[in-house]
Short mmCIF file of C-alpha atoms in Angstrom, two decimals:
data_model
loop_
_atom_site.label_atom_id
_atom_site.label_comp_id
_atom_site.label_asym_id
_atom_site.label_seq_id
_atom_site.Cartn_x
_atom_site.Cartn_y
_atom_site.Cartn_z
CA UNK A 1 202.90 19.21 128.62
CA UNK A 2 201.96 21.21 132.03
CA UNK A 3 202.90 19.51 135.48
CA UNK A 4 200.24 19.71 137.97
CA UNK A 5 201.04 19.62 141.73
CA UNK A 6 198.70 17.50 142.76
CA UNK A 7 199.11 14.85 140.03
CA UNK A 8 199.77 11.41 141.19
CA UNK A 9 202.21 9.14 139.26
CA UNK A 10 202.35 5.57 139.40
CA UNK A 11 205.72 4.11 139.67
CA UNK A 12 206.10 0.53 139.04
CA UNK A 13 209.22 -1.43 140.59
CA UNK A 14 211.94 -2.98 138.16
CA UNK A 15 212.45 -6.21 139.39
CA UNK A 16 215.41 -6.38 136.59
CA UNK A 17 218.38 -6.45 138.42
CA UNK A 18 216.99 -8.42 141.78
CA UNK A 19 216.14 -10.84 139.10
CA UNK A 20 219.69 -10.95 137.53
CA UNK A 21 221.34 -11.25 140.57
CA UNK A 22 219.59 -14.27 141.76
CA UNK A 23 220.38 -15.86 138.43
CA UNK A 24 223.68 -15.49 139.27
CA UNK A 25 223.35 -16.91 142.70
CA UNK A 26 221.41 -19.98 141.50
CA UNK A 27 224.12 -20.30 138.76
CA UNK A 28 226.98 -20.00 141.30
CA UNK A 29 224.90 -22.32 143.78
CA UNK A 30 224.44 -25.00 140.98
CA UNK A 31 227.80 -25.08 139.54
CA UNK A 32 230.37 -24.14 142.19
CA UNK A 33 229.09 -24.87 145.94
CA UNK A 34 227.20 -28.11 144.85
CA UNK A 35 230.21 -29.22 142.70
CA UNK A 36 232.62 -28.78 145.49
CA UNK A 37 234.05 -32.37 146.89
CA UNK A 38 231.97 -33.27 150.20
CA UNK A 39 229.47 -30.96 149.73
CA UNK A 40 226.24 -32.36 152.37
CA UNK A 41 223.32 -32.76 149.85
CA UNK A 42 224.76 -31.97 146.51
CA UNK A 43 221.60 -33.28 144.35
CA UNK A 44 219.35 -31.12 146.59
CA UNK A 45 221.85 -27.78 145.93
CA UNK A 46 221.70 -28.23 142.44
CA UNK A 47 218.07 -28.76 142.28
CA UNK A 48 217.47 -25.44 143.86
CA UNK A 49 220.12 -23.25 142.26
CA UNK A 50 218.35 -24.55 138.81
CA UNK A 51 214.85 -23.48 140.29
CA UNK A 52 216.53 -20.39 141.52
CA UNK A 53 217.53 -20.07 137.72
CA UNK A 54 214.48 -20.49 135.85
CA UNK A 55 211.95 -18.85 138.08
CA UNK A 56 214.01 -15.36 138.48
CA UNK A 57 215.14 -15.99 134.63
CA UNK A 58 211.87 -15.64 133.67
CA UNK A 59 210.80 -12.98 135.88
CA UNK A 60 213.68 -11.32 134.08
CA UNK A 61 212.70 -12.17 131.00
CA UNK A 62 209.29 -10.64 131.73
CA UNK A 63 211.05 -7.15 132.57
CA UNK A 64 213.38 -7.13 129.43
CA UNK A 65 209.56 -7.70 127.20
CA UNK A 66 208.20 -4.78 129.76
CA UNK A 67 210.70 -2.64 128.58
CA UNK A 68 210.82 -3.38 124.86
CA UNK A 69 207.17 -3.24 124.79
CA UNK A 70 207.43 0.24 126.38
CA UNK A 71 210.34 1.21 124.19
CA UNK A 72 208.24 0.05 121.48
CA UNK A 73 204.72 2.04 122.40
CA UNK A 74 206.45 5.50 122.76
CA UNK A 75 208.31 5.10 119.43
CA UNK A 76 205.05 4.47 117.20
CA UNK A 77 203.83 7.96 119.29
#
């Protein structure tokens, strides 16, 4: 396949790790700082690590289907 100078390639971001590490956070957030004795609005804490969880789990989620879908396509080729 010939390279062209002037060809333009688009290059999409992998939000993949981003994702996982905010998992992590919102896991850490929800099970460590919010179960820590005295902690000023625990409820609240956990409420957001678990929305930190399933929003940027499933934006992971999306990525990991991204790539098996692309994994898939250039196989059948």
């Amino acid at each position: 396949m010939k390279q062209y100078e002037n060809e333009t390639r688009i290059v999409r971001p992998n939000y993949a790790l981003p994702a996982l590490v905010l998992v992590a956070l919102g896991y850490y957030i929800t099970f460590h700082i919010a179960e820590m004795p005295h902690t000023p609005n625990a409820t609240l804490l956990k409420s957001v690590g678990v929305m930190c969880m399933l929003i940027f789990g499933g934006l992971l989620l999306a990525e990991a289907l991204k790539a098996f879908r692309r994994k898939e396509k250039t196989q059948s080729t």
